[in-house]
PDB file of C-alpha atoms and ligand atoms in Angstrom:
ATOM      1  CA  MET A   1       7.272   6.225 -24.439  1.00 43.00           C
ATOM      2  CA  ALA A   2       7.325   2.731 -25.863  1.00 44.00           C
ATOM      3  CA  LEU A   3       5.999   0.049 -23.553  1.00 45.00           C
ATOM      4  CA  ILE A   4       6.962  -3.601 -23.531  1.00 43.00           C
ATOM      5  CA  GLN A   5       4.152  -6.070 -23.949  1.00 43.00           C
ATOM      6  CA  ALA A   6       5.014  -9.353 -22.299  1.00 42.00           C
ATOM      7  CA  ASP A   7       2.215 -11.399 -23.859  1.00 42.00           C
ATOM      8  CA  GLY A   8       3.713 -11.087 -27.337  1.00 39.00           C
ATOM      9  CA  ALA A   9       0.908  -8.905 -28.693  1.00 36.00           C
ATOM     10  CA  LYS A  10       1.737  -5.926 -30.885  1.00 37.00           C
ATOM     11  CA  PRO A  11       3.809  -3.380 -28.966  1.00 39.00           C
ATOM     12  CA  TYR A  12       2.125  -0.061 -28.449  1.00 39.00           C
ATOM     13  CA  SER A  13       3.123   3.313 -27.143  1.00 47.00           C
ATOM     14  CA  CYS A  14       1.783   5.137 -24.121  1.00 52.00           C
ATOM     15  CA  GLY A  15       2.281   8.320 -26.147  1.00 53.00           C
ATOM     16  CA  ASN A  16      -0.501   7.118 -28.444  1.00 66.00           C
ATOM     17  CA  HIS A  17      -2.969   7.016 -25.597  1.00 83.00           C
ATOM     18  CA  LEU A  18      -4.893  10.011 -26.842  1.00 89.00           C
ATOM     19  CA  ILE A  19      -7.686  11.252 -24.625  1.00 94.00           C
ATOM     20  CA  SER A  20     -10.767  13.131 -25.780  1.00 95.00           C
ATOM     21  CA  GLY A  21     -12.487  16.212 -24.387  1.00 94.00           C
ATOM     22  CA  MET A  22     -14.795  13.801 -22.542  1.00 94.00           C
ATOM     23  CA  ALA A  23     -11.947  12.026 -20.742  1.00 96.00           C
ATOM     24  CA  LYS A  24     -12.457  11.045 -17.125  1.00 96.00           C
ATOM     25  CA  LEU A  25      -9.847  12.160 -14.621  1.00 98.00           C
ATOM     26  CA  ALA A  26      -8.318  10.335 -11.682  1.00 98.00           C
ATOM     27  CA  GLY A  27      -5.141  10.918  -9.721  1.00 98.00           C
ATOM     28  CA  VAL A  28      -3.175  10.660  -6.521  1.00 98.00           C
ATOM     29  CA  ILE A  29      -3.223  13.417  -3.911  1.00 98.00           C
ATOM     30  CA  GLY A  30      -0.483  13.741  -1.299  1.00 95.00           C
ATOM     31  CA  ASP A  31       2.537  15.696  -0.141  1.00 93.00           C
ATOM     32  CA  PRO A  32       5.147  14.914  -1.383  1.00 90.00           C
ATOM     33  CA  ILE A  33       4.090  12.989  -4.465  1.00 91.00           C
ATOM     34  CA  GLY A  34       7.110  13.136  -6.784  1.00 87.00           C
ATOM     35  CA  HIS A  35       8.238   9.616  -5.867  1.00 86.00           C
ATOM     36  CA  SER A  36       4.863   8.037  -6.673  1.00 92.00           C
ATOM     37  CA  LEU A  37       4.691   5.206  -9.196  1.00 95.00           C
ATOM     38  CA  SER A  38       0.894   5.423  -9.373  1.00 96.00           C
ATOM     39  CA  PRO A  39       0.729   7.776 -12.397  1.00 96.00           C
ATOM     40  CA  ALA A  40       2.939   5.396 -14.432  1.00 95.00           C
ATOM     41  CA  MET A  41       0.966   2.352 -13.267  1.00 97.00           C
ATOM     42  CA  HIS A  42      -2.511   3.727 -13.921  1.00 97.00           C
ATOM     43  CA  GLY A  43      -1.356   5.432 -17.137  1.00 96.00           C
ATOM     44  CA  TYR A  44      -0.137   2.048 -18.373  1.00 95.00           C
ATOM     45  CA  TRP A  45      -3.443   0.347 -17.548  1.00 96.00           C
ATOM     46  CA  LEU A  46      -5.519   3.130 -19.118  1.00 97.00           C
ATOM     47  CA  ALA A  47      -3.511   2.771 -22.338  1.00 95.00           C
ATOM     48  CA  ARG A  48      -3.602  -1.040 -22.180  1.00 94.00           C
ATOM     49  CA  HIS A  49      -7.379  -1.083 -21.806  1.00 95.00           C
ATOM     50  CA  GLY A  50      -8.027   1.832 -24.198  1.00 95.00           C
ATOM     51  CA  ILE A  51      -9.905   3.878 -21.587  1.00 97.00           C
ATOM     52  CA  ASP A  52     -10.616   7.529 -22.287  1.00 97.00           C
ATOM     53  CA  ALA A  53      -9.126   8.861 -19.032  1.00 97.00           C
ATOM     54  CA  ALA A  54      -5.967  10.335 -17.498  1.00 97.00           C
ATOM     55  CA  TYR A  55      -4.391   9.769 -14.065  1.00 98.00           C
ATOM     56  CA  VAL A  56      -2.429  12.718 -12.717  1.00 97.00           C
ATOM     57  CA  PRO A  57      -0.229  13.493  -9.677  1.00 97.00           C
ATOM     58  CA  LEU A  58      -1.677  16.150  -7.341  1.00 98.00           C
ATOM     59  CA  ALA A  59       0.957  17.548  -4.963  1.00 97.00           C
ATOM     60  CA  ILE A  60      -1.144  19.528  -2.510  1.00 98.00           C
ATOM     61  CA  LYS A  61       0.104  21.276   0.636  1.00 98.00           C
ATOM     62  CA  PRO A  62      -1.838  20.661   3.879  1.00 97.00           C
ATOM     63  CA  GLN A  63      -3.324  24.175   4.000  1.00 98.00           C
ATOM     64  CA  HIS A  64      -4.928  23.605   0.568  1.00 98.00           C
ATOM     65  CA  PHE A  65      -5.907  19.970   0.910  1.00 98.00           C
ATOM     66  CA  GLU A  66      -9.544  20.379   1.922  1.00 98.00           C
ATOM     67  CA  SER A  67     -10.401  23.111  -0.588  1.00 98.00           C
ATOM     68  CA  VAL A  68      -8.685  21.295  -3.478  1.00 98.00           C
ATOM     69  CA  PHE A  69     -10.264  17.964  -2.522  1.00 98.00           C
ATOM     70  CA  ARG A  70     -13.756  19.492  -2.542  1.00 97.00           C
ATOM     71  CA  GLU A  71     -13.221  20.943  -6.042  1.00 98.00           C
ATOM     72  CA  LEU A  72     -12.116  17.662  -7.642  1.00 98.00           C
ATOM     73  CA  PRO A  73     -15.584  16.382  -8.671  1.00 97.00           C
ATOM     74  CA  LYS A  74     -16.345  19.757 -10.272  1.00 96.00           C
ATOM     75  CA  LEU A  75     -13.157  19.386 -12.305  1.00 96.00           C
ATOM     76  CA  GLY A  76     -14.352  16.038 -13.654  1.00 95.00           C
ATOM     77  CA  PHE A  77     -12.486  13.652 -11.358  1.00 98.00           C
ATOM     78  CA  CYS A  78     -14.134  10.263 -10.896  1.00 98.00           C
ATOM     79  CA  GLY A  79     -11.796   9.435  -8.038  1.00 98.00           C
ATOM     80  CA  VAL A  80      -8.405   9.811  -6.417  1.00 98.00           C
ATOM     81  CA  ASN A  81      -5.910   7.824  -4.418  1.00 98.00           C
ATOM     82  CA  ILE A  82      -5.024   9.374  -1.104  1.00 97.00           C
ATOM     83  CA  THR A  83      -1.495   9.065   0.188  1.00 93.00           C
ATOM     84  CA  ILE A  84       0.769  10.426   2.918  1.00 87.00           C
ATOM     85  CA  PRO A  85      -0.182  12.452   4.934  1.00 90.00           C
ATOM     86  CA  TYR A  86      -3.918  12.504   4.167  1.00 94.00           C
ATOM     87  CA  LYS A  87      -5.180   8.920   4.589  1.00 91.00           C
ATOM     88  CA  GLU A  88      -6.821   9.620   7.928  1.00 87.00           C
ATOM     89  CA  LEU A  89      -7.393  13.379   7.485  1.00 92.00           C
ATOM     90  CA  VAL A  90      -9.641  12.776   4.464  1.00 96.00           C
ATOM     91  CA  MET A  91     -12.196  10.793   6.453  1.00 95.00           C
ATOM     92  CA  PRO A  92     -14.334  13.721   7.734  1.00 97.00           C
ATOM     93  CA  LEU A  93     -14.673  14.963   4.128  1.00 98.00           C
ATOM     94  CA  LEU A  94     -16.446  11.805   2.947  1.00 98.00           C
ATOM     95  CA  ASP A  95     -20.201  11.125   2.700  1.00 98.00           C
ATOM     96  CA  GLU A  96     -19.852   7.337   2.855  1.00 98.00           C
ATOM     97  CA  VAL A  97     -17.083   4.965   3.890  1.00 98.00           C
ATOM     98  CA  GLU A  98     -16.917   1.308   2.870  1.00 98.00           C
ATOM     99  CA  PRO A  99     -17.097  -1.025   5.911  1.00 97.00           C
ATOM    100  CA  GLU A 100     -13.516  -2.250   5.419  1.00 96.00           C
ATOM    101  CA  ALA A 101     -12.129   1.312   5.364  1.00 97.00           C
ATOM    102  CA  GLU A 102     -14.218   2.127   8.422  1.00 96.00           C
ATOM    103  CA  GLN A 103     -12.728  -0.845  10.273  1.00 95.00           C
ATOM    104  CA  ILE A 104      -9.209   0.043   9.128  1.00 95.00           C
ATOM    105  CA  GLY A 105      -9.675   3.694  10.061  1.00 93.00           C
ATOM    106  CA  ALA A 106      -7.991   5.048   6.935  1.00 93.00           C
ATOM    107  CA  VAL A 107      -8.854   5.664   3.272  1.00 96.00           C
ATOM    108  CA  ASN A 108      -6.504   5.306   0.311  1.00 97.00           C
ATOM    109  CA  THR A 109      -9.116   5.441  -2.470  1.00 98.00           C
ATOM    110  CA  VAL A 110     -11.931   7.925  -3.016  1.00 98.00           C
ATOM    111  CA  ILE A 111     -14.762   7.535  -5.515  1.00 98.00           C
ATOM    112  CA  PHE A 112     -16.717  10.612  -6.625  1.00 98.00           C
ATOM    113  CA  LYS A 113     -20.065   9.030  -7.413  1.00 98.00           C
ATOM    114  CA  ASP A 114     -22.454  10.184 -10.159  1.00 96.00           C
ATOM    115  CA  ASN A 115     -25.043  11.086  -7.501  1.00 97.00           C
ATOM    116  CA  GLY A 116     -22.610  13.611  -5.982  1.00 97.00           C
ATOM    117  CA  LYS A 117     -21.718  11.497  -2.933  1.00 98.00           C
ATOM    118  CA  ILE A 118     -18.069  10.995  -1.980  1.00 98.00           C
ATOM    119  CA  LEU A 119     -17.211   7.397  -1.070  1.00 98.00           C
ATOM    120  CA  GLY A 120     -14.034   6.312   0.743  1.00 98.00           C
ATOM    121  CA  ALA A 121     -12.440   2.879   0.387  1.00 98.00           C
ATOM    122  CA  ASN A 122      -9.251   1.200   1.498  1.00 98.00           C
ATOM    123  CA  THR A 123      -7.522  -1.167  -0.929  1.00 98.00           C
ATOM    124  CA  ASP A 124      -4.212  -1.474   0.981  1.00 97.00           C
ATOM    125  CA  GLY A 125      -5.330  -4.607   2.840  1.00 97.00           C
ATOM    126  CA  PHE A 126      -6.366  -6.241  -0.439  1.00 97.00           C
ATOM    127  CA  GLY A 127      -2.989  -5.281  -1.937  1.00 98.00           C
ATOM    128  CA  PHE A 128      -1.160  -6.855   0.996  1.00 98.00           C
ATOM    129  CA  ARG A 129      -3.240 -10.054   0.870  1.00 98.00           C
ATOM    130  CA  VAL A 130      -2.782 -10.618  -2.864  1.00 97.00           C
ATOM    131  CA  ALA A 131       0.936  -9.768  -2.782  1.00 98.00           C
ATOM    132  CA  MET A 132       1.450 -12.273   0.038  1.00 98.00           C
ATOM    133  CA  SER A 133      -0.573 -14.947  -1.777  1.00 98.00           C
ATOM    134  CA  GLU A 134       1.467 -14.434  -4.950  1.00 96.00           C
ATOM    135  CA  ALA A 135       4.642 -15.003  -2.933  1.00 96.00           C
ATOM    136  CA  MET A 136       3.241 -17.988  -1.037  1.00 97.00           C
ATOM    137  CA  PRO A 137      -0.218 -19.442  -1.650  1.00 97.00           C
ATOM    138  CA  ARG A 138      -2.051 -20.020   1.648  1.00 96.00           C
ATOM    139  CA  TRP A 139       0.608 -17.995   3.479  1.00 97.00           C
ATOM    140  CA  GLU A 140      -1.831 -17.368   6.303  1.00 97.00           C
ATOM    141  CA  LYS A 141      -1.758 -21.067   7.218  1.00 97.00           C
ATOM    142  CA  GLN A 142       1.960 -20.700   8.018  1.00 96.00           C
ATOM    143  CA  VAL A 143       1.564 -17.669  10.258  1.00 98.00           C
ATOM    144  CA  LYS A 144       0.584 -17.856  13.909  1.00 98.00           C
ATOM    145  CA  THR A 145       2.518 -14.805  15.074  1.00 98.00           C
ATOM    146  CA  ALA A 146       3.329 -11.638  13.140  1.00 98.00           C
ATOM    147  CA  LEU A 147       5.426  -8.590  13.972  1.00 98.00           C
ATOM    148  CA  ILE A 148       4.753  -5.300  12.209  1.00 98.00           C
ATOM    149  CA  LEU A 149       7.220  -2.433  12.385  1.00 98.00           C
ATOM    150  CA  GLY A 150       5.488   0.954  12.140  1.00 97.00           C
ATOM    151  CA  ALA A 151       2.067   2.254  13.103  1.00 95.00           C
ATOM    152  CA  GLY A 152       0.863   4.404  10.197  1.00 91.00           C
ATOM    153  CA  GLY A 153      -1.949   3.909   7.688  1.00 91.00           C
ATOM    154  CA  ALA A 154      -0.337   0.842   6.097  1.00 94.00           C
ATOM    155  CA  THR A 155      -0.095  -0.871   9.485  1.00 96.00           C
ATOM    156  CA  HIS A 156      -3.805  -0.301  10.141  1.00 96.00           C
ATOM    157  CA  ALA A 157      -4.671  -2.025   6.859  1.00 97.00           C
ATOM    158  CA  ILE A 158      -2.226  -4.895   7.423  1.00 98.00           C
ATOM    159  CA  VAL A 159      -3.371  -5.544  10.999  1.00 98.00           C
ATOM    160  CA  HIS A 160      -6.961  -5.622   9.749  1.00 98.00           C
ATOM    161  CA  GLU A 161      -5.950  -8.114   7.063  1.00 98.00           C
ATOM    162  CA  LEU A 162      -4.025 -10.295   9.518  1.00 98.00           C
ATOM    163  CA  GLN A 163      -7.087 -10.397  11.744  1.00 97.00           C
ATOM    164  CA  ARG A 164      -9.268 -11.417   8.805  1.00 96.00           C
ATOM    165  CA  ALA A 165      -6.734 -14.178   8.156  1.00 97.00           C
ATOM    166  CA  LYS A 166      -7.195 -15.283  11.791  1.00 97.00           C
ATOM    167  CA  ILE A 167      -3.575 -14.700  12.819  1.00 98.00           C
ATOM    168  CA  ASN A 168      -3.555 -15.244  16.570  1.00 95.00           C
ATOM    169  CA  THR A 169      -0.818 -12.949  17.815  1.00 98.00           C
ATOM    170  CA  ILE A 170       0.112  -9.642  16.228  1.00 98.00           C
ATOM    171  CA  TYR A 171       2.846  -7.413  17.619  1.00 98.00           C
ATOM    172  CA  VAL A 172       3.105  -3.787  16.505  1.00 98.00           C
ATOM    173  CA  ALA A 173       6.389  -2.007  17.294  1.00 98.00           C
ATOM    174  CA  ASN A 174       6.723   1.686  16.666  1.00 98.00           C
ATOM    175  CA  ARG A 175       9.104   4.551  17.435  1.00 97.00           C
ATOM    176  CA  THR A 176       6.154   6.518  18.837  1.00 98.00           C
ATOM    177  CA  PHE A 177       4.827   3.907  21.227  1.00 98.00           C
ATOM    178  CA  GLU A 178       1.460   5.678  21.713  1.00 98.00           C
ATOM    179  CA  LYS A 179       0.595   5.073  18.047  1.00 97.00           C
ATOM    180  CA  ALA A 180       1.260   1.339  18.444  1.00 98.00           C
ATOM    181  CA  GLU A 181      -0.881   1.380  21.584  1.00 98.00           C
ATOM    182  CA  ALA A 182      -3.698   3.129  19.724  1.00 97.00           C
ATOM    183  CA  ILE A 183      -3.638   0.338  17.106  1.00 97.00           C
ATOM    184  CA  ALA A 184      -3.716  -2.328  19.830  1.00 98.00           C
ATOM    185  CA  GLN A 185      -6.716  -0.599  21.386  1.00 97.00           C
ATOM    186  CA  ARG A 186      -8.495  -0.253  18.072  1.00 96.00           C
ATOM    187  CA  PHE A 187      -8.007  -3.850  16.940  1.00 96.00           C
ATOM    188  CA  GLY A 188      -8.396  -5.730  20.230  1.00 93.00           C
ATOM    189  CA  LYS A 189      -6.595  -8.132  22.466  1.00 90.00           C
ATOM    190  CA  LYS A 190      -4.789 -10.185  19.831  1.00 96.00           C
ATOM    191  CA  VAL A 191      -2.713  -7.082  19.040  1.00 98.00           C
ATOM    192  CA  THR A 192       0.109  -6.119  21.404  1.00 98.00           C
ATOM    193  CA  ALA A 193       1.988  -2.833  21.212  1.00 98.00           C
ATOM    194  CA  LEU A 194       5.753  -2.962  21.699  1.00 98.00           C
ATOM    195  CA  PRO A 195       8.257  -0.196  22.301  1.00 97.00           C
ATOM    196  CA  TRP A 196      10.564   0.022  19.274  1.00 97.00           C
ATOM    197  CA  GLU A 197      13.636  -1.112  21.282  1.00 95.00           C
ATOM    198  CA  GLU A 198      11.877  -4.286  22.425  1.00 95.00           C
ATOM    199  CA  GLN A 199      10.899  -5.761  19.070  1.00 93.00           C
ATOM    200  CA  ASP A 200      14.064  -7.900  18.772  1.00 92.00           C
ATOM    201  CA  ALA A 201      12.895  -9.960  21.728  1.00 91.00           C
ATOM    202  CA  GLN A 202       9.993 -11.321  19.624  1.00 93.00           C
ATOM    203  CA  HIS A 203      12.115 -12.382  16.650  1.00 95.00           C
ATOM    204  CA  ARG A 204      12.436 -16.031  17.678  1.00 96.00           C
ATOM    205  CA  GLU A 205       8.665 -16.310  17.870  1.00 96.00           C
ATOM    206  CA  VAL A 206       7.406 -14.650  14.693  1.00 98.00           C
ATOM    207  CA  ASP A 207       6.392 -16.354  11.434  1.00 98.00           C
ATOM    208  CA  LEU A 208       5.976 -13.089   9.555  1.00 98.00           C
ATOM    209  CA  LEU A 209       7.892  -9.813   9.886  1.00 98.00           C
ATOM    210  CA  VAL A 210       6.547  -6.774   8.017  1.00 98.00           C
ATOM    211  CA  ASN A 211       8.181  -3.351   7.753  1.00 98.00           C
ATOM    212  CA  THR A 212       5.761  -0.503   7.120  1.00 96.00           C
ATOM    213  CA  THR A 213       8.041   2.292   8.305  1.00 95.00           C
ATOM    214  CA  SER A 214       9.790   4.537   5.822  1.00 92.00           C
ATOM    215  CA  LEU A 215      13.146   3.239   7.081  1.00 96.00           C
ATOM    216  CA  GLY A 216      15.132   1.613   4.279  1.00 95.00           C
ATOM    217  CA  MET A 217      13.428   3.688   1.597  1.00 93.00           C
ATOM    218  CA  LEU A 218      15.600   5.534  -0.900  1.00 91.00           C
ATOM    219  CA  HIS A 219      16.957   8.762   0.693  1.00 89.00           C
ATOM    220  CA  GLU A 220      15.653   7.709   4.139  1.00 91.00           C
ATOM    221  CA  LEU A 221      17.557   6.327   7.116  1.00 95.00           C
ATOM    222  CA  PRO A 222      18.348   2.589   7.047  1.00 95.00           C
ATOM    223  CA  LEU A 223      16.289   0.091   9.024  1.00 97.00           C
ATOM    224  CA  GLU A 224      18.815  -1.249  11.469  1.00 94.00           C
ATOM    225  CA  ILE A 225      17.548  -4.576  12.676  1.00 93.00           C
ATOM    226  CA  ASP A 226      19.242  -7.923  12.978  1.00 94.00           C
ATOM    227  CA  VAL A 227      17.280 -10.707  11.312  1.00 95.00           C
ATOM    228  CA  ARG A 228      19.570 -13.531  12.448  1.00 95.00           C
ATOM    229  CA  ASN A 229      17.275 -14.557  15.297  1.00 95.00           C
ATOM    230  CA  LEU A 230      14.261 -15.149  13.078  1.00 97.00           C
ATOM    231  CA  LYS A 231      13.259 -18.778  12.709  1.00 96.00           C
ATOM    232  CA  PRO A 232      14.226 -20.219   9.308  1.00 96.00           C
ATOM    233  CA  SER A 233      10.582 -20.540   8.198  1.00 97.00           C
ATOM    234  CA  ALA A 234       9.745 -16.878   8.935  1.00 98.00           C
ATOM    235  CA  MET A 235       8.607 -14.755   5.961  1.00 98.00           C
ATOM    236  CA  VAL A 236       9.764 -11.154   5.635  1.00 98.00           C
ATOM    237  CA  MET A 237       7.756  -8.495   3.806  1.00 98.00           C
ATOM    238  CA  ASP A 238       8.756  -4.883   3.237  1.00 98.00           C
ATOM    239  CA  ALA A 239       6.062  -2.390   2.253  1.00 97.00           C
ATOM    240  CA  VAL A 240       8.896  -0.172   0.967  1.00 95.00           C
ATOM    241  CA  TYR A 241       9.285  -0.722  -2.778  1.00 93.00           C
ATOM    242  CA  ASN A 242      12.086   1.698  -3.618  1.00 92.00           C
ATOM    243  CA  PRO A 243      14.637   0.114  -3.692  1.00 94.00           C
ATOM    244  CA  LEU A 244      12.923  -3.043  -4.857  1.00 95.00           C
ATOM    245  CA  GLU A 245      15.140  -5.134  -2.609  1.00 96.00           C
ATOM    246  CA  THR A 246      15.660  -3.188   0.610  1.00 97.00           C
ATOM    247  CA  ASP A 247      18.503  -3.965   3.004  1.00 97.00           C
ATOM    248  CA  LEU A 248      15.982  -5.792   5.180  1.00 98.00           C
ATOM    249  CA  LEU A 249      14.905  -8.036   2.302  1.00 98.00           C
ATOM    250  CA  ARG A 250      18.474  -8.641   1.149  1.00 98.00           C
ATOM    251  CA  LYS A 251      19.601  -9.673   4.623  1.00 97.00           C
ATOM    252  CA  ALA A 252      16.519 -11.868   5.057  1.00 98.00           C
ATOM    253  CA  ARG A 253      17.031 -13.489   1.639  1.00 98.00           C
ATOM    254  CA  GLN A 254      20.702 -14.154   2.424  1.00 97.00           C
ATOM    255  CA  ASN A 255      19.528 -15.713   5.673  1.00 97.00           C
ATOM    256  CA  GLY A 256      17.272 -18.101   3.724  1.00 97.00           C
ATOM    257  CA  HIS A 257      13.875 -16.460   4.342  1.00 98.00           C
ATOM    258  CA  LEU A 258      11.064 -16.078   1.857  1.00 98.00           C
ATOM    259  CA  THR A 259      10.922 -12.347   1.074  1.00 98.00           C
ATOM    260  CA  VAL A 260       8.141 -10.220  -0.389  1.00 98.00           C
ATOM    261  CA  SER A 261       8.817  -6.768  -1.857  1.00 96.00           C
ATOM    262  CA  GLY A 262       6.405  -3.845  -1.584  1.00 97.00           C
ATOM    263  CA  LEU A 263       5.861  -3.693  -5.344  1.00 96.00           C
ATOM    264  CA  GLY A 264       3.116  -6.348  -5.326  1.00 96.00           C
ATOM    265  CA  MET A 265       1.164  -4.534  -2.608  1.00 98.00           C
ATOM    266  CA  LEU A 266       1.457  -1.289  -4.577  1.00 97.00           C
ATOM    267  CA  ILE A 267       0.231  -2.898  -7.787  1.00 98.00           C
ATOM    268  CA  HIS A 268      -2.704  -4.767  -6.257  1.00 98.00           C
ATOM    269  CA  GLN A 269      -3.969  -1.855  -4.146  1.00 98.00           C
ATOM    270  CA  GLY A 270      -3.844   0.214  -7.353  1.00 98.00           C
ATOM    271  CA  ARG A 271      -5.646  -2.491  -9.308  1.00 98.00           C
ATOM    272  CA  ALA A 272      -8.555  -2.487  -6.822  1.00 98.00           C
ATOM    273  CA  ALA A 273      -8.811   1.325  -7.037  1.00 98.00           C
ATOM    274  CA  PHE A 274      -8.721   1.223 -10.863  1.00 98.00           C
ATOM    275  CA  GLN A 275     -11.583  -1.261 -10.873  1.00 98.00           C
ATOM    276  CA  ARG A 276     -13.729   0.975  -8.693  1.00 98.00           C
ATOM    277  CA  TRP A 277     -13.233   4.003 -10.966  1.00 98.00           C
ATOM    278  CA  PHE A 278     -13.228   2.432 -14.408  1.00 98.00           C
ATOM    279  CA  GLY A 279     -15.145  -0.835 -13.942  1.00 97.00           C
ATOM    280  CA  ILE A 280     -12.298  -2.999 -15.265  1.00 97.00           C
ATOM    281  CA  ASP A 281      -9.965  -5.257 -13.288  1.00 98.00           C
ATOM    282  CA  PRO A 282      -6.694  -4.291 -15.000  1.00 97.00           C
ATOM    283  CA  LYS A 283      -4.255  -6.893 -16.183  1.00 88.00           C
ATOM    284  CA  VAL A 284      -1.325  -7.462 -13.833  1.00 94.00           C
ATOM    285  CA  ASP A 285       1.229  -8.783 -16.301  1.00 90.00           C
ATOM    286  CA  GLU A 286       5.007  -9.007 -16.300  1.00 91.00           C
ATOM    287  CA  ALA A 287       5.162  -5.772 -18.308  1.00 92.00           C
ATOM    288  CA  ILE A 288       3.702  -3.644 -15.524  1.00 94.00           C
ATOM    289  CA  LYS A 289       6.203  -5.126 -13.070  1.00 92.00           C
ATOM    290  CA  VAL A 290       9.099  -4.527 -15.484  1.00 93.00           C
ATOM    291  CA  ILE A 291       8.008  -0.956 -16.200  1.00 93.00           C
ATOM    292  CA  LEU A 292       7.613  -0.043 -12.553  1.00 95.00           C
ATOM    293  CA  ALA A 293      10.795  -1.840 -11.475  1.00 93.00           C
ATOM    294  CA  SER A 294      12.731   0.021 -14.196  1.00 93.00           C
ATOM    295  CA  ARG A 295      11.708   3.291 -12.543  1.00 91.00           C
ATOM    296  CA  LEU A 296      13.163   2.226  -9.208  1.00 89.00           C
ATOM    297  CA  SER A 297      16.701   2.341  -7.949  1.00 69.00           C
TER     298      SER A 297
HETATM  299  P1  LIG B   1       1.941   4.954   6.022  1.00 94.08           P
HETATM  300  O1  LIG B   1       0.606   5.609   5.950  1.00 94.08           O
HETATM  301  O2  LIG B   1       2.505   4.600   4.669  1.00 94.08           O
HETATM  302  O3  LIG B   1       1.990   3.795   6.962  1.00 94.08           O
HETATM  303  P2  LIG B   1       2.998   6.941   7.857  1.00 94.08           P
HETATM  304  O4  LIG B   1       1.660   7.080   8.459  1.00 94.08           O
HETATM  305  O5  LIG B   1       3.724   8.191   7.496  1.00 94.08           O
HETATM  306  O6  LIG B   1       2.971   6.054   6.544  1.00 94.08           O
HETATM  307  O7  LIG B   1       3.903   6.053   8.845  1.00 94.08           O
HETATM  308  C1  LIG B   1       5.277   5.997   8.739  1.00 94.08           C
HETATM  309  C2  LIG B   1       5.832   5.061   9.819  1.00 94.08           C
HETATM  310  O8  LIG B   1       7.270   5.075   9.738  1.00 94.08           O
HETATM  311  C3  LIG B   1       5.476   5.472  11.235  1.00 94.08           C
HETATM  312  O9  LIG B   1       5.246   4.315  11.996  1.00 94.08           O
HETATM  313  C4  LIG B   1       6.761   6.183  11.715  1.00 94.08           C
HETATM  314  O10 LIG B   1       6.985   6.160  13.111  1.00 94.08           O
HETATM  315  P3  LIG B   1       6.333   7.304  14.053  1.00 94.08           P
HETATM  316  O11 LIG B   1       4.936   6.905  14.278  1.00 94.08           O
HETATM  317  O12 LIG B   1       7.167   7.258  15.292  1.00 94.08           O
HETATM  318  O13 LIG B   1       6.472   8.603  13.301  1.00 94.08           O
HETATM  319  C5  LIG B   1       7.799   5.331  11.043  1.00 94.08           C
HETATM  320  N1  LIG B   1       9.093   6.037  10.974  1.00 94.08           N
HETATM  321  C6  LIG B   1       9.397   7.068  10.170  1.00 94.08           C
HETATM  322  N2  LIG B   1      10.683   7.458  10.407  1.00 94.08           N
HETATM  323  C7  LIG B   1      11.170   6.638  11.380  1.00 94.08           C
HETATM  324  C8  LIG B   1      12.428   6.523  12.068  1.00 94.08           C
HETATM  325  N3  LIG B   1      13.444   7.347  11.783  1.00 94.08           N
HETATM  326  N4  LIG B   1      12.571   5.546  13.005  1.00 94.08           N
HETATM  327  C9  LIG B   1      11.552   4.701  13.296  1.00 94.08           C
HETATM  328  N5  LIG B   1      10.324   4.771  12.679  1.00 94.08           N
HETATM  329  C10 LIG B   1      10.153   5.725  11.742  1.00 94.08           C
END
């Protein structure tokens, strides 16, 4: 597969990224995994940086997750990304957890250390922060109140990040109210849980609206919310990246809001994981965005 190089350097081909018998292995473990862009993204960076390693998709059913996970270091894996539905379930299988992942309560990156220990990290919050900063430098200065739709692993990481950024009021609205309540309890009194049907009432107040539910994703149900009551300065971010511009983002853009797609969060959380495994902060250039976007609807 020929890859485009945006910086004008000689084009190269991912097919020429030949690995040796000593190659390191990394991958993404989840169920399902077929939609994941991570193999393309990490494969591109490995080729770009000439690293002797491969990144593979691991579609593992729940009944096999623990046994497969425990075998990965023996197979030569230096680490894996963890995705739905294992981000919280993996935690008891770890020897060490980075403080940020501990605070978030979920792990999206695992490092199999040379000393045999298994370390868990969470790079989702970093991905969110950098993606937001790319869209609007010092975005956190504009946000006093945020509303997050959804209460899964991504919400945990984003709430943690919003608290780091000293956002005063954070609403979490979720279909299963108890999960929103659990997040409010975990993160303290600046976080308020809302029943899903009551989120519209906050629209006039919020400076940042974030969707972390799967609604609006390709082949999923649409996210049916009306953005017309948002204040003109409100930013809208969708953690969904397929399609690149979701209905939510299109409506918000047409309404004059600054919008942020989920692609940046995906790329930057991946970048932080890559650095932990391979010791290199991979280049986030236009080419990676073009390649990933071309794989989306
Ligand atoms: P992630 O780890 O990426 O955040 P997740 O843990 O699977 O993913 O969370 C998915 C989110 O989408 C949840 O908040 C889920 O709501 P529930 O907690 O009620 O399951 C939300 N979601 C999925 N389908 C939904 C639907 N049809 N309507 C409303 N919310 C939905």
